[in-house]
């Protein structure tokens, strides 16, 4: 998975993992899920199979880790793959891949998004300096 993908599509999986995080937490007869996920698309609820035939595969104690892995994989890659691929294609038209790869995720985030907090003293000095020309 690309570092850029993780920057632009972060995911907190805590809510997904919480019911499954303890080995002693048996979900038998507690959870009624299948290998599907539901999302809203243009006002309609759509069910997506996380695996082929996912609607017919119940989540059990034995496969609960596989279920969580499948939901996470869908949410961070499959669901936004088309948009992410288009973004990367555009970015790589501007900046060659070998130049992008020299930065870690924090450096790329700073280069692409800038600083999250603006130092007003530096900003005012920059504005005054640029208006003097």
mmCIF file of C-alpha atoms in Angstrom:
data_model
loop_
_atom_site.group_PDB
_atom_site.id
_atom_site.type_symbol
_atom_site.label_atom_id
_atom_site.label_comp_id
_atom_site.label_asym_id
_atom_site.label_seq_id
_atom_site.Cartn_x
_atom_site.Cartn_y
_atom_site.Cartn_z
ATOM 1 C CA UNK A 1 0.000 0.000 0.000
ATOM 2 C CA UNK A 2 1.254 3.447 -0.847
ATOM 3 C CA UNK A 3 2.303 5.924 1.829
ATOM 4 C CA UNK A 4 0.338 8.599 -0.033
ATOM 5 C CA UNK A 5 -2.790 6.492 0.266
ATOM 6 C CA UNK A 6 -2.449 6.384 4.040
ATOM 7 C CA UNK A 7 -1.992 10.168 4.151
ATOM 8 C CA UNK A 8 -5.080 10.975 2.133
ATOM 9 C CA UNK A 9 -7.374 8.219 3.381
ATOM 10 C CA UNK A 10 -6.625 7.676 7.062
ATOM 11 C CA UNK A 11 -8.788 5.238 8.961
ATOM 12 C CA UNK A 12 -9.283 4.706 12.620
ATOM 13 C CA UNK A 13 -9.965 1.006 12.929
ATOM 14 C CA UNK A 14 -10.508 1.135 16.680
ATOM 15 C CA UNK A 15 -14.267 0.942 16.300
ATOM 16 C CA UNK A 16 -13.920 -2.076 14.031
ATOM 17 C CA UNK A 17 -11.466 -3.934 16.180
ATOM 18 C CA UNK A 18 -13.011 -3.246 19.575
ATOM 19 C CA UNK A 19 -15.488 -6.148 19.679
ATOM 20 C CA UNK A 20 -12.851 -8.513 18.315
ATOM 21 C CA UNK A 21 -9.790 -7.367 20.204
ATOM 22 C CA UNK A 22 -9.902 -9.906 23.007
ATOM 23 C CA UNK A 23 -9.186 -13.553 22.402
ATOM 24 C CA UNK A 24 -11.657 -14.485 25.130
ATOM 25 C CA UNK A 25 -14.468 -12.426 23.588
ATOM 26 C CA UNK A 26 -16.516 -15.178 21.936
ATOM 27 C CA UNK A 27 -18.970 -13.776 19.377
ATOM 28 C CA UNK A 28 -20.948 -17.001 18.954
ATOM 29 C CA UNK A 29 -24.682 -16.192 19.178
ATOM 30 C CA UNK A 30 -23.836 -12.521 19.820
ATOM 31 C CA UNK A 31 -22.986 -11.124 16.400
ATOM 32 C CA UNK A 32 -25.234 -11.643 13.397
ATOM 33 C CA UNK A 33 -23.028 -10.465 10.524
ATOM 34 C CA UNK A 34 -22.001 -11.763 7.148
ATOM 35 C CA UNK A 35 -18.981 -10.928 5.011
ATOM 36 C CA UNK A 36 -20.693 -7.791 3.684
ATOM 37 C CA UNK A 37 -20.710 -4.113 4.442
ATOM 38 C CA UNK A 38 -23.374 -1.530 3.746
ATOM 39 C CA UNK A 39 -22.888 2.039 2.609
ATOM 40 C CA UNK A 40 -25.012 4.827 1.239
ATOM 41 C CA UNK A 41 -24.606 5.772 -2.414
ATOM 42 C CA UNK A 42 -26.699 8.611 -3.766
ATOM 43 C CA UNK A 43 -29.328 8.140 -1.074
ATOM 44 C CA UNK A 44 -29.596 4.342 -1.431
ATOM 45 C CA UNK A 45 -28.173 1.715 0.886
ATOM 46 C CA UNK A 46 -25.970 -0.684 -1.054
ATOM 47 C CA UNK A 47 -24.618 -3.990 0.267
ATOM 48 C CA UNK A 48 -21.102 -4.877 -0.839
ATOM 49 C CA UNK A 49 -19.672 -8.382 -0.586
ATOM 50 C CA UNK A 50 -16.301 -8.351 1.153
ATOM 51 C CA UNK A 51 -15.574 -11.743 -0.406
ATOM 52 C CA UNK A 52 -17.221 -13.522 -3.311
ATOM 53 C CA UNK A 53 -20.541 -14.797 -1.955
ATOM 54 C CA UNK A 54 -20.001 -12.778 1.228
ATOM 55 C CA UNK A 55 -23.721 -12.487 1.878
ATOM 56 C CA UNK A 56 -23.803 -16.238 2.486
ATOM 57 C CA UNK A 57 -20.722 -16.393 4.746
ATOM 58 C CA UNK A 58 -21.573 -15.807 8.423
ATOM 59 C CA UNK A 59 -19.003 -14.205 10.723
ATOM 60 C CA UNK A 60 -18.045 -16.754 13.336
ATOM 61 C CA UNK A 61 -15.569 -17.043 16.159
ATOM 62 C CA UNK A 62 -13.191 -18.822 13.782
ATOM 63 C CA UNK A 63 -13.286 -16.209 10.994
ATOM 64 C CA UNK A 64 -13.831 -12.941 12.898
ATOM 65 C CA UNK A 65 -10.228 -11.786 12.291
ATOM 66 C CA UNK A 66 -10.646 -12.444 8.571
ATOM 67 C CA UNK A 67 -13.881 -10.407 8.653
ATOM 68 C CA UNK A 68 -12.169 -7.416 10.296
ATOM 69 C CA UNK A 69 -9.266 -7.670 7.848
ATOM 70 C CA UNK A 70 -11.752 -7.733 4.947
ATOM 71 C CA UNK A 71 -13.666 -4.672 6.200
ATOM 72 C CA UNK A 72 -10.442 -2.723 6.724
ATOM 73 C CA UNK A 73 -9.109 -3.710 3.283
ATOM 74 C CA UNK A 74 -12.364 -2.600 1.677
ATOM 75 C CA UNK A 75 -12.502 0.726 3.502
ATOM 76 C CA UNK A 76 -8.903 1.748 2.940
ATOM 77 C CA UNK A 77 -8.356 0.452 -0.551
ATOM 78 C CA UNK A 78 -11.192 -1.017 -2.595
ATOM 79 C CA UNK A 79 -13.812 1.638 -1.790
ATOM 80 C CA UNK A 80 -11.681 4.550 -2.993
ATOM 81 C CA UNK A 81 -9.394 2.764 -5.458
ATOM 82 C CA UNK A 82 -10.698 4.546 -8.561
ATOM 83 C CA UNK A 83 -10.395 8.012 -6.996
ATOM 84 C CA UNK A 84 -6.997 7.256 -5.506
ATOM 85 C CA UNK A 85 -5.651 5.894 -8.786
ATOM 86 C CA UNK A 86 -6.817 9.070 -10.573
ATOM 87 C CA UNK A 87 -5.177 11.228 -7.895
ATOM 88 C CA UNK A 88 -1.892 9.320 -8.143
ATOM 89 C CA UNK A 89 -1.909 9.488 -11.927
ATOM 90 C CA UNK A 90 -2.315 13.272 -11.778
ATOM 91 C CA UNK A 91 0.308 13.680 -9.054
ATOM 92 C CA UNK A 92 2.820 11.548 -10.921
ATOM 93 C CA UNK A 93 2.278 13.615 -14.075
ATOM 94 C CA UNK A 94 3.577 16.589 -12.065
ATOM 95 C CA UNK A 95 6.197 14.905 -9.907
ATOM 96 C CA UNK A 96 8.136 11.802 -11.000
ATOM 97 C CA UNK A 97 7.719 8.788 -8.702
ATOM 98 C CA UNK A 98 11.434 8.663 -7.833
ATOM 99 C CA UNK A 99 11.174 12.196 -6.410
ATOM 100 C CA UNK A 100 8.051 11.365 -4.401
ATOM 101 C CA UNK A 101 9.633 8.234 -2.927
ATOM 102 C CA UNK A 102 12.420 10.156 -1.166
ATOM 103 C CA UNK A 103 9.931 11.651 1.318
ATOM 104 C CA UNK A 104 8.297 9.904 4.253
ATOM 105 C CA UNK A 105 4.569 10.335 4.924
ATOM 106 C CA UNK A 106 4.981 13.329 7.272
ATOM 107 C CA UNK A 107 7.194 15.196 4.827
ATOM 108 C CA UNK A 108 4.778 14.532 1.959
ATOM 109 C CA UNK A 109 1.837 15.701 4.028
ATOM 110 C CA UNK A 110 3.679 18.933 4.822
ATOM 111 C CA UNK A 111 4.657 19.463 1.179
ATOM 112 C CA UNK A 112 1.168 18.805 -0.154
ATOM 113 C CA UNK A 113 -1.000 20.296 2.598
ATOM 114 C CA UNK A 114 1.293 22.825 4.213
ATOM 115 C CA UNK A 115 1.448 23.579 7.902
ATOM 116 C CA UNK A 116 -1.744 23.113 9.879
ATOM 117 C CA UNK A 117 -0.987 26.124 12.089
ATOM 118 C CA UNK A 118 0.109 29.460 10.687
ATOM 119 C CA UNK A 119 2.530 31.648 12.620
ATOM 120 C CA UNK A 120 0.867 35.049 12.234
ATOM 121 C CA UNK A 121 4.137 36.930 12.882
ATOM 122 C CA UNK A 122 5.834 35.109 10.007
ATOM 123 C CA UNK A 123 2.726 35.543 7.828
ATOM 124 C CA UNK A 124 2.532 39.324 8.469
ATOM 125 C CA UNK A 125 6.267 39.704 7.825
ATOM 126 C CA UNK A 126 5.907 37.776 4.548
ATOM 127 C CA UNK A 127 2.976 39.924 3.441
ATOM 128 C CA UNK A 128 4.794 43.155 4.315
ATOM 129 C CA UNK A 129 7.946 42.003 2.531
ATOM 130 C CA UNK A 130 6.074 41.018 -0.608
ATOM 131 C CA UNK A 131 4.122 44.310 -0.809
ATOM 132 C CA UNK A 132 7.302 46.396 -0.620
ATOM 133 C CA UNK A 133 8.341 45.361 -4.149
#
